PDB file of C-alpha atoms in Angstrom:
ATOM      1  CA  MET A 665       0.000   0.000   0.000  1.00 72.00           C
ATOM      2  CA  LEU A 666       2.691   2.489   0.974  1.00 90.00           C
ATOM      3  CA  LYS A 667       4.347   2.740  -2.419  1.00 96.00           C
ATOM      4  CA  THR A 668       5.822   6.118  -3.301  1.00 98.00           C
ATOM      5  CA  ARG A 669       8.301   7.627  -5.724  1.00 98.00           C
ATOM      6  CA  PHE A 670      10.952   6.943  -3.094  1.00 98.00           C
ATOM      7  CA  THR A 671      10.254   3.222  -2.752  1.00 98.00           C
ATOM      8  CA  GLU A 672      10.123   2.841  -6.524  1.00 97.00           C
ATOM      9  CA  ALA A 673      13.327   4.797  -7.187  1.00 97.00           C
ATOM     10  CA  PHE A 674      15.410   3.088  -4.496  1.00 98.00           C
ATOM     11  CA  GLY A 675      13.990  -0.423  -4.520  1.00 97.00           C
ATOM     12  CA  VAL A 676      12.835  -0.666  -0.908  1.00 98.00           C
ATOM     13  CA  ASP A 677       9.586  -1.967   0.536  1.00 98.00           C
ATOM     14  CA  TYR A 678       8.680   1.011   2.715  1.00 98.00           C
ATOM     15  CA  PRO A 679       9.121   4.805   2.471  1.00 98.00           C
ATOM     16  CA  ILE A 680      11.418   4.931   5.485  1.00 98.00           C
ATOM     17  CA  ALA A 681      15.140   5.697   5.632  1.00 98.00           C
ATOM     18  CA  GLN A 682      17.745   5.602   8.380  1.00 98.00           C
ATOM     19  CA  GLY A 683      20.042   8.514   7.684  1.00 89.00           C
ATOM     20  CA  GLY A 684      23.759   8.527   8.321  1.00 90.00           C
ATOM     21  CA  MET A 685      24.577   9.030  12.006  1.00 94.00           C
ATOM     22  CA  GLN A 686      28.050   9.567  13.411  1.00 91.00           C
ATOM     23  CA  TRP A 687      29.133   6.607  15.589  1.00 92.00           C
ATOM     24  CA  VAL A 688      25.779   4.845  15.008  1.00 96.00           C
ATOM     25  CA  GLY A 689      25.521   4.101  11.279  1.00 97.00           C
ATOM     26  CA  LYS A 690      27.330   0.785  11.356  1.00 98.00           C
ATOM     27  CA  ALA A 691      26.798  -2.579   9.705  1.00 98.00           C
ATOM     28  CA  HIS A 692      24.679  -4.193  12.426  1.00 98.00           C
ATOM     29  CA  LEU A 693      22.067  -1.426  12.453  1.00 98.00           C
ATOM     30  CA  VAL A 694      22.144  -0.720   8.709  1.00 98.00           C
ATOM     31  CA  ALA A 695      21.627  -4.375   7.802  1.00 98.00           C
ATOM     32  CA  ALA A 696      18.715  -4.623  10.235  1.00 98.00           C
ATOM     33  CA  VAL A 697      17.099  -1.580   8.619  1.00 98.00           C
ATOM     34  CA  ALA A 698      17.595  -3.061   5.161  1.00 98.00           C
ATOM     35  CA  ASN A 699      16.221  -6.446   6.211  1.00 98.00           C
ATOM     36  CA  ALA A 700      13.148  -4.699   7.645  1.00 98.00           C
ATOM     37  CA  GLY A 701      12.380  -3.207   4.215  1.00 98.00           C
ATOM     38  CA  ALA A 702      13.671   0.325   4.770  1.00 98.00           C
ATOM     39  CA  LEU A 703      16.815   2.056   3.482  1.00 98.00           C
ATOM     40  CA  GLY A 704      19.792   2.239   5.836  1.00 98.00           C
ATOM     41  CA  PHE A 705      23.053   4.131   5.486  1.00 98.00           C
ATOM     42  CA  VAL A 706      26.533   3.274   6.727  1.00 98.00           C
ATOM     43  CA  THR A 707      28.176   6.474   7.965  1.00 98.00           C
ATOM     44  CA  ALA A 708      31.426   6.829   6.033  1.00 98.00           C
ATOM     45  CA  LEU A 709      33.276   9.183   8.369  1.00 96.00           C
ATOM     46  CA  THR A 710      32.514   7.034  11.419  1.00 96.00           C
ATOM     47  CA  GLN A 711      35.138   4.737   9.921  1.00 97.00           C
ATOM     48  CA  PRO A 712      38.685   6.019  10.634  1.00 96.00           C
ATOM     49  CA  THR A 713      39.989   5.335   7.117  1.00 98.00           C
ATOM     50  CA  PRO A 714      38.631   4.551   3.648  1.00 98.00           C
ATOM     51  CA  GLU A 715      39.972   1.024   4.110  1.00 98.00           C
ATOM     52  CA  ASP A 716      37.876   0.644   7.251  1.00 98.00           C
ATOM     53  CA  LEU A 717      34.842   1.886   5.334  1.00 98.00           C
ATOM     54  CA  ALA A 718      35.407  -0.784   2.678  1.00 98.00           C
ATOM     55  CA  LYS A 719      35.433  -3.426   5.425  1.00 98.00           C
ATOM     56  CA  GLU A 720      32.255  -2.021   6.993  1.00 98.00           C
ATOM     57  CA  ILE A 721      30.482  -2.101   3.628  1.00 98.00           C
ATOM     58  CA  GLN A 722      31.460  -5.753   3.253  1.00 98.00           C
ATOM     59  CA  ARG A 723      30.296  -6.531   6.800  1.00 98.00           C
ATOM     60  CA  THR A 724      26.928  -5.026   5.947  1.00 98.00           C
ATOM     61  CA  LYS A 725      26.721  -7.090   2.763  1.00 98.00           C
ATOM     62  CA  ASP A 726      27.429 -10.197   4.796  1.00 98.00           C
ATOM     63  CA  LEU A 727      24.340  -9.412   6.905  1.00 98.00           C
ATOM     64  CA  THR A 728      21.837  -8.467   4.181  1.00 98.00           C
ATOM     65  CA  ASP A 729      21.122  -8.901   0.513  1.00 98.00           C
ATOM     66  CA  LYS A 730      18.746  -5.909   0.516  1.00 98.00           C
ATOM     67  CA  PRO A 731      19.594  -2.390  -0.720  1.00 97.00           C
ATOM     68  CA  PHE A 732      21.551  -0.093   1.596  1.00 98.00           C
ATOM     69  CA  GLY A 733      23.647   3.001   1.101  1.00 98.00           C
ATOM     70  CA  VAL A 734      26.495   5.050   2.528  1.00 98.00           C
ATOM     71  CA  ASN A 735      26.350   8.562   3.988  1.00 98.00           C
ATOM     72  CA  LEU A 736      29.151  10.968   3.109  1.00 97.00           C
ATOM     73  CA  THR A 737      29.011  14.273   4.968  1.00 96.00           C
ATOM     74  CA  ILE A 738      31.179  17.078   3.618  1.00 94.00           C
ATOM     75  CA  LEU A 739      32.311  19.550   6.258  1.00 85.00           C
ATOM     76  CA  PRO A 740      34.444  22.685   5.830  1.00 75.00           C
ATOM     77  CA  THR A 741      37.535  21.912   7.927  1.00 77.00           C
ATOM     78  CA  ILE A 742      41.153  23.019   8.010  1.00 73.00           C
ATOM     79  CA  THR A 743      42.313  19.468   7.359  1.00 84.00           C
ATOM     80  CA  PRO A 744      39.491  17.686   5.487  1.00 89.00           C
ATOM     81  CA  PRO A 745      39.268  13.888   5.376  1.00 94.00           C
ATOM     82  CA  PRO A 746      40.447  12.211   2.159  1.00 96.00           C
ATOM     83  CA  TYR A 747      37.026  12.464   0.544  1.00 96.00           C
ATOM     84  CA  ALA A 748      38.191  11.177  -2.830  1.00 96.00           C
ATOM     85  CA  GLU A 749      39.468   8.005  -1.163  1.00 98.00           C
ATOM     86  CA  TYR A 750      36.228   7.537   0.758  1.00 98.00           C
ATOM     87  CA  ARG A 751      34.330   8.001  -2.504  1.00 97.00           C
ATOM     88  CA  ARG A 752      36.516   5.368  -4.127  1.00 98.00           C
ATOM     89  CA  ALA A 753      35.753   2.903  -1.310  1.00 98.00           C
ATOM     90  CA  ILE A 754      32.038   3.528  -1.818  1.00 98.00           C
ATOM     91  CA  ILE A 755      32.229   3.093  -5.587  1.00 98.00           C
ATOM     92  CA  GLU A 756      34.430   0.002  -5.447  1.00 98.00           C
ATOM     93  CA  GLY A 757      32.186  -1.436  -2.722  1.00 98.00           C
ATOM     94  CA  GLY A 758      29.338  -1.660  -5.229  1.00 98.00           C
ATOM     95  CA  ILE A 759      27.101   0.778  -3.364  1.00 98.00           C
ATOM     96  CA  LYS A 760      24.131   1.965  -5.441  1.00 98.00           C
ATOM     97  CA  VAL A 761      22.889   4.877  -3.335  1.00 98.00           C
ATOM     98  CA  VAL A 762      24.690   7.566  -1.351  1.00 98.00           C
ATOM     99  CA  GLU A 763      23.346  10.154   1.066  1.00 98.00           C
ATOM    100  CA  THR A 764      25.403  13.323   0.855  1.00 97.00           C
ATOM    101  CA  ALA A 765      25.171  16.187   3.294  1.00 95.00           C
ATOM    102  CA  GLY A 766      26.993  19.397   3.963  1.00 91.00           C
ATOM    103  CA  TYR A 767      29.224  21.727   2.045  1.00 85.00           C
ATOM    104  CA  LYS A 768      29.459  22.016  -1.753  1.00 88.00           C
ATOM    105  CA  PRO A 769      28.605  18.445  -2.832  1.00 94.00           C
ATOM    106  CA  GLN A 770      28.947  19.017  -6.599  1.00 96.00           C
ATOM    107  CA  GLU A 771      32.173  17.078  -7.202  1.00 95.00           C
ATOM    108  CA  HIS A 772      30.896  14.196  -5.085  1.00 97.00           C
ATOM    109  CA  ILE A 773      27.537  14.078  -6.852  1.00 97.00           C
ATOM    110  CA  ASP A 774      29.276  14.169 -10.249  1.00 98.00           C
ATOM    111  CA  ASP A 775      31.625  11.324  -9.367  1.00 98.00           C
ATOM    112  CA  PHE A 776      28.912   9.119  -7.888  1.00 98.00           C
ATOM    113  CA  LYS A 777      26.523   9.666 -10.775  1.00 97.00           C
ATOM    114  CA  ALA A 778      29.291   8.940 -13.292  1.00 98.00           C
ATOM    115  CA  HIS A 779      29.462   5.483 -11.693  1.00 98.00           C
ATOM    116  CA  GLY A 780      25.708   4.873 -11.762  1.00 98.00           C
ATOM    117  CA  ILE A 781      25.143   5.691  -8.094  1.00 98.00           C
ATOM    118  CA  LYS A 782      21.976   7.513  -7.036  1.00 98.00           C
ATOM    119  CA  VAL A 783      22.432  10.451  -4.684  1.00 98.00           C
ATOM    120  CA  ILE A 784      20.113  11.703  -1.950  1.00 98.00           C
ATOM    121  CA  HIS A 785      21.276  15.102  -0.725  1.00 98.00           C
ATOM    122  CA  LYS A 786      20.320  16.177   2.779  1.00 97.00           C
ATOM    123  CA  CYS A 787      19.659  19.883   3.332  1.00 96.00           C
ATOM    124  CA  THR A 788      17.860  22.293   5.647  1.00 97.00           C
ATOM    125  CA  ALA A 789      16.410  24.908   3.292  1.00 97.00           C
ATOM    126  CA  VAL A 790      14.340  24.992   0.118  1.00 98.00           C
ATOM    127  CA  ARG A 791      17.010  27.047  -1.669  1.00 97.00           C
ATOM    128  CA  HIS A 792      19.619  24.411  -0.845  1.00 97.00           C
ATOM    129  CA  ALA A 793      17.291  21.654  -2.056  1.00 97.00           C
ATOM    130  CA  LEU A 794      16.828  23.434  -5.370  1.00 98.00           C
ATOM    131  CA  SER A 795      20.578  23.869  -5.672  1.00 97.00           C
ATOM    132  CA  ALA A 796      21.161  20.156  -5.020  1.00 97.00           C
ATOM    133  CA  GLU A 797      18.495  19.262  -7.568  1.00 98.00           C
ATOM    134  CA  ARG A 798      20.299  21.412 -10.159  1.00 98.00           C
ATOM    135  CA  MET A 799      23.543  19.644  -9.268  1.00 97.00           C
ATOM    136  CA  GLY A 800      21.938  16.345 -10.219  1.00 98.00           C
ATOM    137  CA  ALA A 801      20.741  14.896  -6.914  1.00 98.00           C
ATOM    138  CA  ASP A 802      18.247  12.078  -7.503  1.00 98.00           C
ATOM    139  CA  ALA A 803      16.341  12.834  -4.304  1.00 98.00           C
ATOM    140  CA  ILE A 804      16.296  15.325  -1.449  1.00 98.00           C
ATOM    141  CA  SER A 805      16.137  14.769   2.303  1.00 98.00           C
ATOM    142  CA  ILE A 806      14.807  17.992   3.812  1.00 98.00           C
ATOM    143  CA  ASP A 807      15.611  18.593   7.499  1.00 97.00           C
ATOM    144  CA  GLY A 808      13.170  20.587   9.592  1.00 97.00           C
ATOM    145  CA  PHE A 809      14.066  22.595  12.694  1.00 98.00           C
ATOM    146  CA  GLU A 810      13.038  19.667  14.928  1.00 98.00           C
ATOM    147  CA  CYS A 811      15.898  17.469  13.737  1.00 97.00           C
ATOM    148  CA  ALA A 812      18.959  16.267  15.593  1.00 97.00           C
ATOM    149  CA  GLY A 813      22.325  17.525  14.440  1.00 95.00           C
ATOM    150  CA  HIS A 814      22.458  20.642  12.289  1.00 94.00           C
ATOM    151  CA  PRO A 815      19.031  22.168  11.504  1.00 95.00           C
ATOM    152  CA  GLY A 816      20.473  25.172   9.674  1.00 95.00           C
ATOM    153  CA  GLU A 817      20.013  28.782  10.652  1.00 96.00           C
ATOM    154  CA  ASP A 818      16.514  29.534   9.326  1.00 97.00           C
ATOM    155  CA  ASP A 819      14.578  27.791  12.132  1.00 97.00           C
ATOM    156  CA  ILE A 820      11.790  26.567   9.824  1.00 98.00           C
ATOM    157  CA  PRO A 821       9.856  23.603  11.284  1.00 97.00           C
ATOM    158  CA  GLY A 822       8.801  20.676   9.150  1.00 98.00           C
ATOM    159  CA  LEU A 823       5.131  21.654   9.013  1.00 98.00           C
ATOM    160  CA  ILE A 824       6.158  24.581   6.802  1.00 98.00           C
ATOM    161  CA  LEU A 825       9.451  23.405   5.320  1.00 98.00           C
ATOM    162  CA  ILE A 826       8.188  20.099   3.883  1.00 98.00           C
ATOM    163  CA  PRO A 827       5.298  21.498   1.807  1.00 98.00           C
ATOM    164  CA  ALA A 828       7.358  24.545   0.849  1.00 98.00           C
ATOM    165  CA  ALA A 829      10.002  22.201  -0.570  1.00 98.00           C
ATOM    166  CA  ALA A 830       7.415  19.901  -2.144  1.00 98.00           C
ATOM    167  CA  ASP A 831       5.962  22.872  -4.014  1.00 98.00           C
ATOM    168  CA  LYS A 832       9.265  23.545  -5.753  1.00 98.00           C
ATOM    169  CA  ILE A 833      11.434  20.477  -6.162  1.00 97.00           C
ATOM    170  CA  LYS A 834      10.683  17.824  -8.752  1.00 98.00           C
ATOM    171  CA  VAL A 835      12.723  14.832  -7.527  1.00 98.00           C
ATOM    172  CA  PRO A 836      11.502  12.501  -4.735  1.00 98.00           C
ATOM    173  CA  MET A 837      11.812  13.940  -1.249  1.00 98.00           C
ATOM    174  CA  LEU A 838      12.256  12.498   2.228  1.00 98.00           C
ATOM    175  CA  ALA A 839      11.079  14.457   5.248  1.00 98.00           C
ATOM    176  CA  SER A 840      13.525  14.562   8.155  1.00 98.00           C
ATOM    177  CA  GLY A 841      13.274  15.869  11.697  1.00 97.00           C
ATOM    178  CA  GLY A 842      10.703  14.813  14.267  1.00 97.00           C
ATOM    179  CA  PHE A 843       9.644  11.471  12.784  1.00 98.00           C
ATOM    180  CA  GLY A 844       9.283   8.316  14.825  1.00 98.00           C
ATOM    181  CA  ASP A 845       5.886   6.713  14.282  1.00 98.00           C
ATOM    182  CA  GLY A 846       3.115   6.054  11.774  1.00 98.00           C
ATOM    183  CA  ARG A 847       1.410   9.358  12.492  1.00 98.00           C
ATOM    184  CA  GLY A 848       4.511  11.198  11.371  1.00 98.00           C
ATOM    185  CA  LEU A 849       4.801   9.095   8.227  1.00 98.00           C
ATOM    186  CA  VAL A 850       1.206   9.848   7.211  1.00 98.00           C
ATOM    187  CA  ALA A 851       1.702  13.534   7.988  1.00 98.00           C
ATOM    188  CA  ALA A 852       4.862  13.658   5.865  1.00 98.00           C
ATOM    189  CA  LEU A 853       3.080  12.032   2.931  1.00 98.00           C
ATOM    190  CA  ALA A 854       0.185  14.458   3.322  1.00 98.00           C
ATOM    191  CA  LEU A 855       2.606  17.395   3.279  1.00 98.00           C
ATOM    192  CA  GLY A 856       4.065  16.271  -0.026  1.00 98.00           C
ATOM    193  CA  ALA A 857       7.031  14.101   0.949  1.00 98.00           C
ATOM    194  CA  ASP A 858       7.652  10.649  -0.514  1.00 98.00           C
ATOM    195  CA  GLY A 859       8.872   9.134   2.747  1.00 98.00           C
ATOM    196  CA  ILE A 860      10.565   9.869   6.056  1.00 98.00           C
ATOM    197  CA  ASN A 861      14.121   9.829   7.285  1.00 98.00           C
ATOM    198  CA  MET A 862      14.698   8.908  10.945  1.00 98.00           C
ATOM    199  CA  GLY A 863      17.850   9.214  13.010  1.00 97.00           C
ATOM    200  CA  THR A 864      17.129   9.533  16.710  1.00 98.00           C
ATOM    201  CA  ARG A 865      14.353   6.921  16.581  1.00 98.00           C
ATOM    202  CA  PHE A 866      16.668   4.337  15.029  1.00 98.00           C
ATOM    203  CA  CYS A 867      19.225   5.057  17.766  1.00 98.00           C
ATOM    204  CA  VAL A 868      16.702   3.742  20.261  1.00 98.00           C
ATOM    205  CA  THR A 869      16.495   0.225  18.857  1.00 98.00           C
ATOM    206  CA  GLN A 870      18.064  -3.009  19.990  1.00 98.00           C
ATOM    207  CA  GLU A 871      20.429  -3.180  17.005  1.00 98.00           C
ATOM    208  CA  ALA A 872      21.908   0.304  17.486  1.00 98.00           C
ATOM    209  CA  GLN A 873      25.357  -0.273  18.942  1.00 96.00           C
ATOM    210  CA  ILE A 874      25.337   2.417  21.582  1.00 96.00           C
ATOM    211  CA  PRO A 875      25.139   1.964  25.359  1.00 97.00           C
ATOM    212  CA  ASP A 876      21.770   1.078  26.863  1.00 97.00           C
ATOM    213  CA  SER A 877      22.121   4.075  29.162  1.00 97.00           C
ATOM    214  CA  PHE A 878      21.836   6.400  26.153  1.00 97.00           C
ATOM    215  CA  LYS A 879      18.802   4.545  24.842  1.00 98.00           C
ATOM    216  CA  GLN A 880      17.084   4.606  28.230  1.00 98.00           C
ATOM    217  CA  GLN A 881      17.858   8.297  28.647  1.00 98.00           C
ATOM    218  CA  MET A 882      16.132   9.051  25.335  1.00 98.00           C
ATOM    219  CA  VAL A 883      13.130   6.962  26.395  1.00 98.00           C
ATOM    220  CA  GLU A 884      12.913   8.957  29.636  1.00 98.00           C
ATOM    221  CA  ASN A 885      13.403  12.322  27.934  1.00 98.00           C
ATOM    222  CA  ASP A 886      10.530  14.372  26.602  1.00 98.00           C
ATOM    223  CA  GLU A 887      10.322  16.742  23.653  1.00 98.00           C
ATOM    224  CA  ARG A 888      11.982  19.549  25.647  1.00 98.00           C
ATOM    225  CA  ALA A 889      15.152  17.563  26.324  1.00 98.00           C
ATOM    226  CA  THR A 890      17.361  19.104  23.656  1.00 98.00           C
ATOM    227  CA  ASP A 891      19.623  22.126  23.535  1.00 98.00           C
ATOM    228  CA  LEU A 892      20.644  24.282  20.597  1.00 98.00           C
ATOM    229  CA  ILE A 893      24.371  24.916  20.741  1.00 98.00           C
ATOM    230  CA  PHE A 894      26.721  26.865  18.463  1.00 97.00           C
ATOM    231  CA  ARG A 895      23.916  29.358  17.842  1.00 96.00           C
ATOM    232  CA  THR A 896      26.173  32.357  18.315  1.00 96.00           C
ATOM    233  CA  LEU A 897      28.749  30.747  16.013  1.00 95.00           C
ATOM    234  CA  HIS A 898      26.128  30.412  13.246  1.00 94.00           C
ATOM    235  CA  ASN A 899      26.575  26.638  13.136  1.00 93.00           C
ATOM    236  CA  THR A 900      23.539  25.587  15.167  1.00 96.00           C
ATOM    237  CA  ALA A 901      23.391  22.002  16.414  1.00 96.00           C
ATOM    238  CA  ARG A 902      20.561  20.281  18.282  1.00 98.00           C
ATOM    239  CA  VAL A 903      21.840  17.901  20.947  1.00 98.00           C
ATOM    240  CA  MET A 904      20.512  15.962  23.899  1.00 98.00           C
ATOM    241  CA  LYS A 905      20.168  18.243  26.898  1.00 98.00           C
ATOM    242  CA  ASN A 906      22.692  17.288  29.578  1.00 98.00           C
ATOM    243  CA  LYS A 907      25.280  18.814  31.866  1.00 97.00           C
ATOM    244  CA  VAL A 908      27.754  19.584  29.087  1.00 98.00           C
ATOM    245  CA  SER A 909      25.220  21.046  26.650  1.00 98.00           C
ATOM    246  CA  GLN A 910      23.933  23.333  29.403  1.00 98.00           C
ATOM    247  CA  GLU A 911      27.481  24.544  30.049  1.00 98.00           C
ATOM    248  CA  VAL A 912      27.883  25.360  26.354  1.00 98.00           C
ATOM    249  CA  VAL A 913      24.589  27.244  26.269  1.00 98.00           C
ATOM    250  CA  ALA A 914      25.556  29.209  29.388  1.00 98.00           C
ATOM    251  CA  ILE A 915      28.895  30.270  27.884  1.00 98.00           C
ATOM    252  CA  GLU A 916      27.240  31.359  24.646  1.00 97.00           C
ATOM    253  CA  ARG A 917      24.587  33.346  26.519  1.00 97.00           C
ATOM    254  CA  LYS A 918      27.273  35.494  28.118  1.00 96.00           C
ATOM    255  CA  GLY A 919      28.077  36.858  24.669  1.00 95.00           C
ATOM    256  CA  GLY A 920      31.287  37.134  22.675  1.00 95.00           C
ATOM    257  CA  ALA A 921      32.044  33.422  22.851  1.00 96.00           C
ATOM    258  CA  GLU A 922      34.527  31.937  20.409  1.00 96.00           C
ATOM    259  CA  PHE A 923      34.878  28.281  19.534  1.00 95.00           C
ATOM    260  CA  LYS A 924      38.005  27.979  21.658  1.00 96.00           C
ATOM    261  CA  ASP A 925      35.898  28.853  24.714  1.00 97.00           C
ATOM    262  CA  ILE A 926      33.757  25.734  24.317  1.00 97.00           C
ATOM    263  CA  GLN A 927      36.085  23.430  22.415  1.00 95.00           C
ATOM    264  CA  HIS A 928      36.999  21.412  25.501  1.00 96.00           C
ATOM    265  CA  LEU A 929      33.312  20.691  26.118  1.00 97.00           C
ATOM    266  CA  VAL A 930      32.327  19.669  22.589  1.00 95.00           C
ATOM    267  CA  ALA A 931      35.464  17.818  21.500  1.00 93.00           C
ATOM    268  CA  GLY A 932      34.712  14.603  19.633  1.00 88.00           C
ATOM    269  CA  ALA A 933      37.173  12.653  21.754  1.00 90.00           C
ATOM    270  CA  ARG A 934      35.295  13.643  24.891  1.00 94.00           C
ATOM    271  CA  GLY A 935      31.975  12.623  23.359  1.00 92.00           C
ATOM    272  CA  ARG A 936      33.325   9.249  22.222  1.00 91.00           C
ATOM    273  CA  ALA A 937      34.788   8.557  25.645  1.00 94.00           C
ATOM    274  CA  ALA A 938      31.486   9.425  27.311  1.00 93.00           C
ATOM    275  CA  MET A 939      29.621   7.103  24.985  1.00 91.00           C
ATOM    276  CA  GLU A 940      32.071   4.261  25.548  1.00 92.00           C
ATOM    277  CA  ASN A 941      31.646   4.740  29.300  1.00 94.00           C
ATOM    278  CA  GLY A 942      27.863   4.953  29.020  1.00 96.00           C
ATOM    279  CA  ASP A 943      27.937   8.433  30.598  1.00 97.00           C
ATOM    280  CA  THR A 944      25.054  10.453  29.138  1.00 97.00           C
ATOM    281  CA  GLN A 945      26.124  13.635  30.956  1.00 96.00           C
ATOM    282  CA  ASP A 946      29.776  14.038  29.967  1.00 95.00           C
ATOM    283  CA  GLY A 947      29.727  14.749  26.247  1.00 94.00           C
ATOM    284  CA  ILE A 948      27.717  16.125  23.362  1.00 95.00           C
ATOM    285  CA  TRP A 949      25.230  13.755  21.726  1.00 93.00           C
ATOM    286  CA  SER A 950      22.978  14.609  18.764  1.00 95.00           C
ATOM    287  CA  ALA A 951      19.311  13.930  19.475  1.00 97.00           C
ATOM    288  CA  GLY A 952      16.052  15.363  18.188  1.00 98.00           C
ATOM    289  CA  MET A 953      12.843  16.611  19.720  1.00 98.00           C
ATOM    290  CA  VAL A 954      11.284  13.293  18.683  1.00 98.00           C
ATOM    291  CA  GLN A 955      12.575  11.937  21.993  1.00 98.00           C
ATOM    292  CA  GLY A 956       9.158  12.952  23.305  1.00 98.00           C
ATOM    293  CA  LEU A 957       7.582  10.283  21.084  1.00 98.00           C
ATOM    294  CA  ILE A 958       9.992   7.462  22.010  1.00 98.00           C
ATOM    295  CA  HIS A 959       8.708   5.123  24.700  1.00 98.00           C
ATOM    296  CA  ASP A 960      10.471   1.800  24.123  1.00 98.00           C
ATOM    297  CA  VAL A 961      13.508   0.039  22.655  1.00 98.00           C
ATOM    298  CA  PRO A 962      12.169  -2.310  19.979  1.00 98.00           C
ATOM    299  CA  THR A 963      14.041  -4.269  17.357  1.00 98.00           C
ATOM    300  CA  VAL A 964      14.378  -2.446  14.055  1.00 98.00           C
ATOM    301  CA  LYS A 965      11.905  -4.830  12.419  1.00 98.00           C
ATOM    302  CA  GLU A 966       9.371  -4.292  15.188  1.00 98.00           C
ATOM    303  CA  LEU A 967       9.741  -0.538  14.792  1.00 98.00           C
ATOM    304  CA  VAL A 968       9.411  -0.490  11.001  1.00 98.00           C
ATOM    305  CA  ASP A 969       6.492  -2.941  11.015  1.00 98.00           C
ATOM    306  CA  ARG A 970       4.730  -0.884  13.679  1.00 98.00           C
ATOM    307  CA  ILE A 971       5.188   2.392  11.810  1.00 98.00           C
ATOM    308  CA  VAL A 972       3.880   0.903   8.578  1.00 98.00           C
ATOM    309  CA  ALA A 973       0.915  -0.797  10.273  1.00 98.00           C
ATOM    310  CA  GLU A 974       0.002   2.383  12.149  1.00 98.00           C
ATOM    311  CA  ALA A 975       0.261   4.469   8.986  1.00 98.00           C
ATOM    312  CA  GLU A 976      -1.946   2.062   7.044  1.00 96.00           C
ATOM    313  CA  GLN A 977      -4.496   2.003   9.869  1.00 96.00           C
ATOM    314  CA  ILE A 978      -4.645   5.824   9.905  1.00 96.00           C
ATOM    315  CA  ILE A 979      -5.062   6.028   6.128  1.00 95.00           C
ATOM    316  CA  GLU A 980      -7.548   3.161   5.791  1.00 93.00           C
ATOM    317  CA  GLY A 981      -9.321   3.709   9.086  1.00 92.00           C
ATOM    318  CA  ARG A 982      -9.389   7.170  10.587  1.00 90.00           C
ATOM    319  CA  LEU A 983      -8.961   9.228   7.405  1.00 91.00           C
ATOM    320  CA  GLN A 984     -11.148   7.013   5.240  1.00 89.00           C
ATOM    321  CA  SER A 985     -13.912   7.072   7.846  1.00 88.00           C
ATOM    322  CA  MET A 986     -13.815  10.872   7.796  1.00 87.00           C
ATOM    323  CA  ILE A 987     -14.343  10.832   4.047  1.00 85.00           C
ATOM    324  CA  SER A 988     -17.124   8.261   4.405  1.00 76.00           C
ATOM    325  CA  ARG A 989     -18.916  10.318   7.069  1.00 71.00           C
ATOM    326  CA  TYR A 990     -18.628  13.414   4.897  1.00 63.00           C
ATOM    327  CA  ALA A 991     -20.071  11.551   1.898  1.00 65.00           C
ATOM    328  CA  GLU A 992     -22.964  10.234   3.993  1.00 67.00           C
ATOM    329  CA  ALA A 993     -23.688  13.720   5.330  1.00 68.00           C
ATOM    330  CA  ALA A 994     -23.645  15.154   1.805  1.00 67.00           C
ATOM    331  CA  GLU A 995     -26.288  12.656   0.734  1.00 65.00           C
TER     332      GLU A 995
END
């Protein structure tokens, strides 16, 4: 029933994707997503080297024969990763779909498409979506203000951003930010999207290889349990509210903060150590407002099946009954 331009273009059963997530998008989770009928993405830069990425792609293939992709996020840094080598690992690994995100993806899109790879570009504004479409992206993942990670600087929530993008772009579109159940999937389809992209919700599954303490914390959290950091640096990031994020917010509120003033709090090494130790308070962790809709830690298959069943019930039951009642009243 839930067939869309997205499912048809990317060969998956359901209009659901698991976007690339730093430290989380690994073989075990991605294969589970693929086996459940959705589209999962290995996160390229979670792997220390292109050689490690090649091994992770193979590990994923060993666990599923269903379609999956790789996320490649392009960030403006003083010493950028060897993107060309990561691209080569993706191409030589036989990957058929890539999720790109970030800064100036043109050369990456060109290279992938030259090798027959479809590209979904993730962005946070309609103007960026149109730019990616002109660059040749095969699909767009549009991130609303509710999302984990970087929501952009425009602060446009999905209820406006999704239909605004749907009005203008021609390629299939995934809605990202705030999705975690069948209600959200139906809403996204109604707003003009061809599917949903979930990050935080897939973190809180049995196959996600992160400490149980993080999963339980997200179950306990409500929709208010995020902080926006780096606002004054014009690089806004939405993270799980904890001791460290509150320290960052406090420093920024004083005014005149530079990155060096908060670097010790947000350093990746500190975050990785906190995660390895299961300490939810001692590092920065991306998480969305959708935490308020997360109440359990299911398997990936249980989650996907539940979302699809709930969406179908809403469409066939609640919405159809409204149409039926209206028709009866009109008679």
